[in-house]
Short mmCIF file of C-alpha atoms and ligand atoms in Angstrom, two decimals:
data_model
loop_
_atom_site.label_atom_id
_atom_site.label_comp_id
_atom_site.label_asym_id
_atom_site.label_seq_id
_atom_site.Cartn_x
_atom_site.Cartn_y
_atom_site.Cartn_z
CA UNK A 1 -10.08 -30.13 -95.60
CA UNK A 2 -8.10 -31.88 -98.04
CA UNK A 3 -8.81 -33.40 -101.28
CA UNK A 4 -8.42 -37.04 -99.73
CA UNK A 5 -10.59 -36.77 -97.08
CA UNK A 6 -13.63 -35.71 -99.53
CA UNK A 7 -16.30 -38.33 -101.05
CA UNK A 8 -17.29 -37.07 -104.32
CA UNK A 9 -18.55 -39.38 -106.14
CA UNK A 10 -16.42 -40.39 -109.70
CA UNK A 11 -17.83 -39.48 -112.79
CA UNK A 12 -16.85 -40.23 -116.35
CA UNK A 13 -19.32 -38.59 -118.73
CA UNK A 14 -19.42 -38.67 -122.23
CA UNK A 15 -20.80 -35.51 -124.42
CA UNK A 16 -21.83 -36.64 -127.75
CA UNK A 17 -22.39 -33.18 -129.45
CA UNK A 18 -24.34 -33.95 -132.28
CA UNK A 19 -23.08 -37.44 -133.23
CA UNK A 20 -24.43 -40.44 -133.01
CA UNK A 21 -28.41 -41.53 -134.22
CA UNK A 22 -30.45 -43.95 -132.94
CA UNK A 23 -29.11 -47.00 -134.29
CA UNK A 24 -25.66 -45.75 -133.46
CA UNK A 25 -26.74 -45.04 -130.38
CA UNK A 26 -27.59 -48.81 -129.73
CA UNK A 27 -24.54 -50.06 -131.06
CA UNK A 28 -22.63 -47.95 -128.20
CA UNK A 29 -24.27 -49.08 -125.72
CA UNK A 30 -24.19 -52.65 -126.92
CA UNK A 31 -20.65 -52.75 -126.73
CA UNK A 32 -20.31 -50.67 -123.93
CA UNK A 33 -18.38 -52.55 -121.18
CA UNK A 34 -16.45 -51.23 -118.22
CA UNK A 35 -15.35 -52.19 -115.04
CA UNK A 36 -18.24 -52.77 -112.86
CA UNK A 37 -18.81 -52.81 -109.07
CA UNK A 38 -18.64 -50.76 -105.24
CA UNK A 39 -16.08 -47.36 -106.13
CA UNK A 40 -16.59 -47.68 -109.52
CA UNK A 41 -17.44 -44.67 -111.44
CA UNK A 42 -21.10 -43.29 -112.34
CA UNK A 43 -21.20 -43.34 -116.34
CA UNK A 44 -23.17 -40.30 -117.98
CA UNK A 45 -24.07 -39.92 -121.31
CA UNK A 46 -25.19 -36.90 -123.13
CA UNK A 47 -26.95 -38.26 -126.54
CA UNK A 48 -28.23 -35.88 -129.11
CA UNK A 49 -32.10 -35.48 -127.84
CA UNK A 50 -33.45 -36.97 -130.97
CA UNK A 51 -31.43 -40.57 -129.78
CA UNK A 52 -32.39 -40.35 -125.83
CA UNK A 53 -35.34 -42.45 -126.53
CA UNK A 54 -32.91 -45.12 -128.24
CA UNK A 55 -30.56 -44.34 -125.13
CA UNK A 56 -33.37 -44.97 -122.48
CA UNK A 57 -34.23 -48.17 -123.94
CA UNK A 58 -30.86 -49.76 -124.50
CA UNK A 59 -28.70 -48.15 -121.75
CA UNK A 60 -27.80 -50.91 -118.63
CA UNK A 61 -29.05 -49.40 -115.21
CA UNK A 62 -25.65 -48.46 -114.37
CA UNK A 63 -25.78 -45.50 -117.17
CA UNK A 64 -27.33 -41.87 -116.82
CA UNK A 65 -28.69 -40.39 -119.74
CA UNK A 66 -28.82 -36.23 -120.00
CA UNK A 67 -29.43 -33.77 -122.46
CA UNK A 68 -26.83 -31.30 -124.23
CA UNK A 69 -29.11 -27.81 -123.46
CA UNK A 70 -32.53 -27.02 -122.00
CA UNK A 71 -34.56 -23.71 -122.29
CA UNK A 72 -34.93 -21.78 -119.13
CA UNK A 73 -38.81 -21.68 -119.78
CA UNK A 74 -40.87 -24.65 -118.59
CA UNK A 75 -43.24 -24.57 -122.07
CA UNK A 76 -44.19 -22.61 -124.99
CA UNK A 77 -43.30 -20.89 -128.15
CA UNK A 78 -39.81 -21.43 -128.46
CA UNK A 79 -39.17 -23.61 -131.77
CA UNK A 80 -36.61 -26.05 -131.96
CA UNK A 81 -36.14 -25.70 -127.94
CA UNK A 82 -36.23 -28.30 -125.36
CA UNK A 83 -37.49 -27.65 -121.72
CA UNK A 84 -36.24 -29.25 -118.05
CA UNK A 85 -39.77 -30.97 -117.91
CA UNK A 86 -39.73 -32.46 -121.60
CA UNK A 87 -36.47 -33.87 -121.34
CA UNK A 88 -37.37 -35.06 -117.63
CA UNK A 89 -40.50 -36.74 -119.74
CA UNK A 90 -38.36 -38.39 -121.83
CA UNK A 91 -35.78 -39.96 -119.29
CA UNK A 92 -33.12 -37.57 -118.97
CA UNK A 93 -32.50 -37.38 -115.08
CA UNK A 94 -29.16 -34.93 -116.21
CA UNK A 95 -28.72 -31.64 -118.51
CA UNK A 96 -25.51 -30.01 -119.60
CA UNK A 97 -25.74 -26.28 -119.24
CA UNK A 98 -23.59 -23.84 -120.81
CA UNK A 99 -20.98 -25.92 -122.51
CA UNK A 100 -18.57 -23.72 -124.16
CA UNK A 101 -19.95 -24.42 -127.56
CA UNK A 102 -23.30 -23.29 -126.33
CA UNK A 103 -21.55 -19.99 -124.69
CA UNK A 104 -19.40 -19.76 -128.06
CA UNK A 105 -21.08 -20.70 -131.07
CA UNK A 106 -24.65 -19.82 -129.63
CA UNK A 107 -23.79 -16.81 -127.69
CA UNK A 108 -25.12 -18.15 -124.60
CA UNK A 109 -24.40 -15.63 -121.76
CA UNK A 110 -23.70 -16.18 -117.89
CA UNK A 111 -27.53 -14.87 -116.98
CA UNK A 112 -29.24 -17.59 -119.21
CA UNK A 113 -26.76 -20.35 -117.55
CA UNK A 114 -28.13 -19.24 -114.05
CA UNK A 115 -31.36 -19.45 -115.72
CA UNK A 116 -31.46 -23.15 -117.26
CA UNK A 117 -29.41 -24.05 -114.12
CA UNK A 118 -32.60 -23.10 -111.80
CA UNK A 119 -35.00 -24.58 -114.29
CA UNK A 120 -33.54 -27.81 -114.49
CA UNK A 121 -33.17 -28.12 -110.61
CA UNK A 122 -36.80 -26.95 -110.29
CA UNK A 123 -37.95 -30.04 -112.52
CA UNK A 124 -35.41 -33.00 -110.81
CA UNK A 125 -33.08 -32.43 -113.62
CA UNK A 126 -29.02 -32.65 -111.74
CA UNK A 127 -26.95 -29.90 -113.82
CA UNK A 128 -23.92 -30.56 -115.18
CA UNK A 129 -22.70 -26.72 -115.47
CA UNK A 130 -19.55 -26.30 -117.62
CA UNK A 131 -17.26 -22.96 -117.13
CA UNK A 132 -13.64 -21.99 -118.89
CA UNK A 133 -11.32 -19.89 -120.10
CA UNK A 134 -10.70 -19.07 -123.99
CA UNK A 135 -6.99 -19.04 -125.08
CA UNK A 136 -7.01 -15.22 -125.34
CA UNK A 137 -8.34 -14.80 -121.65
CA UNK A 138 -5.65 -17.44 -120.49
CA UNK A 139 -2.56 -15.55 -122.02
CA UNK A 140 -4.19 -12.16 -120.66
CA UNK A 141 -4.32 -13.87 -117.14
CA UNK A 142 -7.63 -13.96 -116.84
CA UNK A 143 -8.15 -17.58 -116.72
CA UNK A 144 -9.34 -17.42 -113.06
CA UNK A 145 -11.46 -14.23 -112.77
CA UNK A 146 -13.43 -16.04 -115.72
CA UNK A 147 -14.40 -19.00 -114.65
CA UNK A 148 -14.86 -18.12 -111.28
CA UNK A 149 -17.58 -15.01 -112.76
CA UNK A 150 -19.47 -18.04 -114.74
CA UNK A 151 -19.03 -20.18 -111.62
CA UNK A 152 -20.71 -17.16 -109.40
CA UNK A 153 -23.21 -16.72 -112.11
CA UNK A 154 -24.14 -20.39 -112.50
CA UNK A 155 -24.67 -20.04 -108.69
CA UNK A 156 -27.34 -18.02 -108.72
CA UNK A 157 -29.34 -20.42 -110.08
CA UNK A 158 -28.15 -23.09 -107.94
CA UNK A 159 -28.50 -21.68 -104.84
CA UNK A 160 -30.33 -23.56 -101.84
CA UNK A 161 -29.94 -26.80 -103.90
CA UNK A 162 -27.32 -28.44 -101.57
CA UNK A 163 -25.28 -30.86 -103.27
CA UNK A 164 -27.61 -31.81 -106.79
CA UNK A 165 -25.41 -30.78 -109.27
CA UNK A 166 -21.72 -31.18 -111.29
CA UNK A 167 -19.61 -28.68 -112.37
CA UNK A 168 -17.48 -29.11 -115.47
CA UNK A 169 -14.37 -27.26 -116.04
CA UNK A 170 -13.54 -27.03 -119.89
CA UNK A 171 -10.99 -24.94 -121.04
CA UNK A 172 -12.08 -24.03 -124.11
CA UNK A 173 -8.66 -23.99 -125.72
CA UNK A 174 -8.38 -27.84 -125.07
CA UNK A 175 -11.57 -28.79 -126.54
CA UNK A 176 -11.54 -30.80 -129.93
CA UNK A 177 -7.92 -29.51 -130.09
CA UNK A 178 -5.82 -32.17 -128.96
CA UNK A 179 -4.58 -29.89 -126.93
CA UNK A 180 -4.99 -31.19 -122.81
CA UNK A 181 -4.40 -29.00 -119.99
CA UNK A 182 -1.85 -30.82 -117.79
CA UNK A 183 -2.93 -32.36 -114.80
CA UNK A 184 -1.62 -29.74 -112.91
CA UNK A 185 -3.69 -26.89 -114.90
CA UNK A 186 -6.87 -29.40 -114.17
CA UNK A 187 -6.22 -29.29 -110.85
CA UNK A 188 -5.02 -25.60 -110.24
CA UNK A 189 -7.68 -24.37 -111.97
CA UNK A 190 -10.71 -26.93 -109.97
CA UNK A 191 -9.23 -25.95 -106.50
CA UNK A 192 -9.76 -22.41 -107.52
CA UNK A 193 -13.41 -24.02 -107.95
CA UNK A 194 -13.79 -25.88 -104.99
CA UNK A 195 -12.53 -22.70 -103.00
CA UNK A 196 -14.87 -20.48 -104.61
CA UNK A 197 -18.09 -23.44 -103.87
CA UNK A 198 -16.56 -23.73 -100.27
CA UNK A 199 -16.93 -19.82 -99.65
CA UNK A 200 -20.72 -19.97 -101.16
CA UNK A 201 -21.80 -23.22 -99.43
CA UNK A 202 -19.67 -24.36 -97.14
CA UNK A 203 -19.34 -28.12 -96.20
CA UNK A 204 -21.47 -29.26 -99.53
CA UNK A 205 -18.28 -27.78 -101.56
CA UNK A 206 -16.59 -31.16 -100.82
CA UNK A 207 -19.14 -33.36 -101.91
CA UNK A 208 -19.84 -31.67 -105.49
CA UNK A 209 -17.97 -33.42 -108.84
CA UNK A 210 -15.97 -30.96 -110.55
CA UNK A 211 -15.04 -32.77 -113.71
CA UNK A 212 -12.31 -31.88 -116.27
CA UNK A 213 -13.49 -31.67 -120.10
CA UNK A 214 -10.70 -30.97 -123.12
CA UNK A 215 -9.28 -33.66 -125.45
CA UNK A 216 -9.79 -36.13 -122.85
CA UNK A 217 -8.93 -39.58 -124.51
CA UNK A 218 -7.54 -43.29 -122.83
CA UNK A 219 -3.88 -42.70 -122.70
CA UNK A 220 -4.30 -39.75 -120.01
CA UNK A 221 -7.27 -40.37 -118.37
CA UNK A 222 -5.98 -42.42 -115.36
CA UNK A 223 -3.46 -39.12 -115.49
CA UNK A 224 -6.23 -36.29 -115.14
CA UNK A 225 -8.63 -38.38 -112.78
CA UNK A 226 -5.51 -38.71 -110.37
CA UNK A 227 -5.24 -34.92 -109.77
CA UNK A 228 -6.54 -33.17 -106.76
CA UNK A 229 -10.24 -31.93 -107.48
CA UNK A 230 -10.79 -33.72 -109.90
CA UNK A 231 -13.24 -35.97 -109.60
CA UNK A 232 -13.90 -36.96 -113.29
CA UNK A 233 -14.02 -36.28 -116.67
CA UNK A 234 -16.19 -35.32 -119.48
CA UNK A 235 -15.43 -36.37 -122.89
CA UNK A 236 -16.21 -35.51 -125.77
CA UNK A 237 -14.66 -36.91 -128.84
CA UNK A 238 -12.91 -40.19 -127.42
CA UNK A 239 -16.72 -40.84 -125.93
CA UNK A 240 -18.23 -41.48 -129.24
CA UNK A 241 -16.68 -44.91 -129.54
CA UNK A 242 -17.85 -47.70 -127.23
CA UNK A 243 -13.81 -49.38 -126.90
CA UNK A 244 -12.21 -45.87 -126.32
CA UNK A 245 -14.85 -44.70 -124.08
CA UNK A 246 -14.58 -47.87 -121.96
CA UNK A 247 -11.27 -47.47 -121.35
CA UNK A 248 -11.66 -44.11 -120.29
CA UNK A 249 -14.14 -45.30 -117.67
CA UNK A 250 -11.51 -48.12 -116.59
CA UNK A 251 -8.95 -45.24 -116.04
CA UNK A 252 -10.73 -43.92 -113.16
CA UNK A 253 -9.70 -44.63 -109.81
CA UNK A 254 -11.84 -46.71 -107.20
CA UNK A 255 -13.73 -44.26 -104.78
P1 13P B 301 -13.21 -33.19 -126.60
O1 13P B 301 -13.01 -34.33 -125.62
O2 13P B 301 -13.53 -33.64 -127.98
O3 13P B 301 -12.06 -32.21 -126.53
O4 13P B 301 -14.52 -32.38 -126.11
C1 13P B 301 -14.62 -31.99 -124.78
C2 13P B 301 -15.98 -31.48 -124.52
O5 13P B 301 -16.36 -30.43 -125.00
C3 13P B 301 -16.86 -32.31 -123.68
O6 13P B 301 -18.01 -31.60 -123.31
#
């Protein structure tokens, strides 16, 4: 099947890392204003947990609200944490799960991604699982055997769920670096992806988002979301202002 004939749905997402209070938060969303209407993108927004309340009550219907990280456990002892039903409590219908600064600076491995993947799908929660390649495993040529062991990984928690969640590709060499992977990389790297979801489950492959992530900003947007496979993009720094992160959303093609 080719990339035309699919019907993923367009995403722009925006990850705010930990930017952005409360007040800030309302001020976004204030003067958020994109393109509205049918084949229009669906906006996401990943708030730092302690503004999601601020989020829920100021964000138009037309925004989803996730959190950055959940714990794989449903409750307990497990300070400073955040579980799939507490974020589910507190209007989150999305979670990111191992973002490369969670694999990186947290030392986050592959097993706990399957794990928080499975616990947010048991509680309603649609995972947005991120995957990618460091510089060093790129230049050794093993940009593709990486992602597609966190991709297999991820899957293990995902399995039986059909079409209910994202994946993210991030090279983590074009994050917060300026530094973009060409449209071309973006798409080489998602078709390796979409082959890998198509062998695990089958049809449903087509009708997952795969979303680039890396020094996404306006000026090469409409570039990236052009590319086969990709069906969106998920921003990080040029998502923390409303104008810039508006015109990202107007980049994206009609679906
Ligand atoms: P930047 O857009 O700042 O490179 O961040 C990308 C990212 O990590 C989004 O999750």
């Amino acid at each position: 099947m080719s990339a035309t004939t699919r019907v993923p749905r367009g995403v722009v997402a925006g990850n705010w890392k930990m930017h952005m209070g409360p007040d800030e938060t309302r001020a976004f969303l204030a003067a958020l204003s994109p393109r509205q209407g049918p084949g229009r993108p669906q906006v996401l927004l990943f708030p730092p947990a302690v503004s999601l309340a601020a989020a829920v009550a100021a964000a138009p219907s037309w925004v989803g609200l996730g959190v950055q990280n959940i714990h794989w456990e449903d409750k307990g002892a497990f300070t400073g944490e955040i579980s799939a039903p507490l974020a589910r409590a507190a209007g989150a219908t999305h979670a990111l799960i191992g973002h490369s600064e969670r694999r990186h600076v947290f030392g986050e491995k592959d097993a706990e991604v399957a794990r928080k993947s499975a616990a947010a799908l048991r509680h309603g929660l649609i995972p947005v699982v991120c995957v990618g390649e460091t510089l060093a495993e790129r230049r050794a040529g093993q940009a593709n055997p990486v992602i597609l062991r966190q991709l297999d990984a991820a899957l293990e928690g995902l399995t039986g769920s059909g079409v209910g969640f994202l994946i993210a590709y991030e090279p983590v060499w074009a994050i917060g670096t300026g530094e973009t992977a060409t449209p071309q990389d973006a798409a080489d790297a998602q078709g390796v992806l979409r082959g890998r979801l198509r062998e695990r489950i089958g049809g449903d492959a087509d009708r997952v988002s795969i979303l680039y992530g890396g020094s996404v900003k306006p000026d090469n947007a409409a570039e990236l979301m052009a590319a086969p496979n990709v069906d969106g993009v998920l921003v990080g720094g040029a998502s923390l202002e409303a104008l810039s992160f508006t015109r990202i959303v107007d980049a994206a093609p009609d679906r």
